[in-house]
Amino acid sequence: MKTSSSSTAGPWTPGPTGSSTTPGGTTNKVIKNVRYENCQAINCGKFGAFNPPWVTGFNFAELNDMDGLRVKDCYAEGTLESGFHFEFDPKVTNAVLENCTSNNNGQKPFPTRAYQQNDMSTHYFGCGYYAPNCDVTFINCVAEGNSMNGFYTTNGGKLYNCVEKDTGAGRTDFSYRVPAGYYSIPSRSVNPSTVMENCTSINTNGYGLQVDLANNVKIRNFHLIDRSGTRARARASAARTASSITPR
């Protein structure tokens, strides 16, 4: 594992997770104005993980709330779960990730049976960027070869000029979970709930774009290119969207 930081305002914890801004004793605390620049998290958990095996590259908000996070020119590759990760419950506001790259994350075995709350083998992230229920803006970010989702954003996610490529590559059995380059389910508690402008999905092995159980979604100039999977398409249902989607 390789981790480095040119500038951080929060604790740096190399080990099972490349970087964590959730040190002990910070439950329900607000951590503000953390900066990451030119940092790397590589193969975190790929060759070994503690129990439970929830190993990510950058874990920004696990137990703590977060405000004013800035992440620029950072790289995550080969992690067990997600490359860049925010948990659902913490309150995340005014976060920006710019010019970041997240490749080949989700090294954990793919689920072989339906999701069950008490069966940890069916719990799976596998994302380049996992940011549900977060006020997070992604600018010029890239996700490539991640096993489940390139970008998972709901209830406040904003993506501008982002690219995902080869999501779900190498997977063949999608009986229980189907990958999606961009995933937003559910997304309806804020307005707008999800914003995407000038984003591209290339050669996805599942859905290029999957939006459901959603309101007030804004999608402009979305390009779906060389979709290879049997379900590789843009899917938007039960969502009121302002959209311009171009498959090629």
XYZ file of N, CA, C and O in Angstrom, residues 5 7 36 50 70 74 78 90-91 98 101 107-109 114 130 150 154 162 185 187 192-193 212 214 216 231:
108
model
N 0.598 12.330 1.464
C -0.237 13.523 1.588
C 0.631 14.759 1.583
O 1.587 14.864 2.345
N -0.877 17.773 1.952
C -1.546 18.711 2.848
C -2.814 18.075 3.399
O -3.744 17.812 2.661
N -6.916 17.358 1.015
C -6.062 16.310 0.479
C -5.589 16.753 -0.892
O -6.402 17.117 -1.744
N -8.880 -6.656 8.067
C -9.405 -6.987 9.373
C -10.875 -7.374 9.257
O -11.483 -7.283 8.204
N -11.961 19.357 0.773
C -11.437 19.583 -0.567
C -10.410 18.490 -0.881
O -9.465 18.282 -0.126
N -6.075 13.367 -6.398
C -5.821 12.180 -5.590
C -6.171 10.917 -6.372
O -6.955 10.950 -7.320
N -7.256 -0.404 -6.583
C -7.121 -1.767 -6.083
C -7.592 -2.002 -4.670
O -7.189 -2.982 -4.039
N -23.644 10.103 8.202
C -23.080 11.406 8.560
C -23.593 12.520 7.649
O -23.945 12.290 6.483
N -23.610 13.730 8.171
C -24.003 14.891 7.390
C -22.758 15.458 6.720
O -21.834 15.937 7.397
N -11.875 17.083 -7.025
C -11.507 17.608 -8.337
C -10.287 16.885 -8.886
O -9.291 16.668 -8.185
N -8.846 10.299 -9.544
C -8.964 9.079 -10.330
C -9.137 7.896 -9.400
O -8.437 7.784 -8.388
N -12.223 -5.161 -4.961
C -11.519 -6.435 -5.106
C -12.164 -7.552 -4.291
O -11.810 -8.715 -4.440
N -13.112 -7.195 -3.455
C -13.848 -8.186 -2.669
C -14.668 -9.084 -3.594
O -15.175 -8.624 -4.624
N -14.815 -10.361 -3.273
C -15.616 -11.252 -4.123
C -17.030 -10.718 -4.336
O -17.669 -10.218 -3.416
N -28.621 -13.206 -2.863
C -29.346 -11.956 -2.640
C -28.946 -11.304 -1.318
O -28.509 -11.975 -0.373
N -18.107 6.475 -3.629
C -19.345 6.126 -2.930
C -19.730 7.311 -2.058
O -19.071 7.608 -1.054
N -19.126 3.161 -10.850
C -18.102 4.185 -10.967
C -18.368 5.305 -9.977
O -17.540 5.639 -9.135
N -26.301 10.180 -4.350
C -27.727 10.418 -4.136
C -27.906 11.635 -3.237
O -27.030 11.980 -2.451
N -17.333 14.413 -15.690
C -16.763 13.176 -15.150
C -16.867 12.047 -16.179
O -17.731 12.068 -17.064
N -29.881 5.839 -6.543
C -31.119 5.227 -6.030
C -31.034 5.092 -4.506
O -30.075 4.479 -4.021
N -33.063 8.927 -4.712
C -32.526 10.289 -4.703
C -33.684 11.259 -4.853
O -34.060 11.620 -5.968
N -32.027 20.389 -6.299
C -32.046 19.149 -7.071
C -31.408 18.006 -6.284
O -30.525 18.232 -5.460
N -31.866 16.801 -6.554
C -31.358 15.650 -5.806
C -30.061 15.111 -6.384
O -29.183 14.660 -5.653
N -33.410 5.764 -10.121
C -34.743 5.267 -9.787
C -35.152 5.838 -8.436
O -34.319 6.348 -7.681
N -36.621 8.536 -7.648
C -35.966 9.834 -7.624
C -36.892 10.945 -8.093
O -37.803 10.733 -8.894
N -36.578 15.383 -9.157
C -35.762 16.579 -9.336
C -34.308 16.255 -9.664
O -33.373 16.808 -9.078
N -27.297 -5.278 -20.275
C -28.198 -4.256 -19.755
C -27.574 -2.866 -19.862
O -27.973 -1.957 -19.153
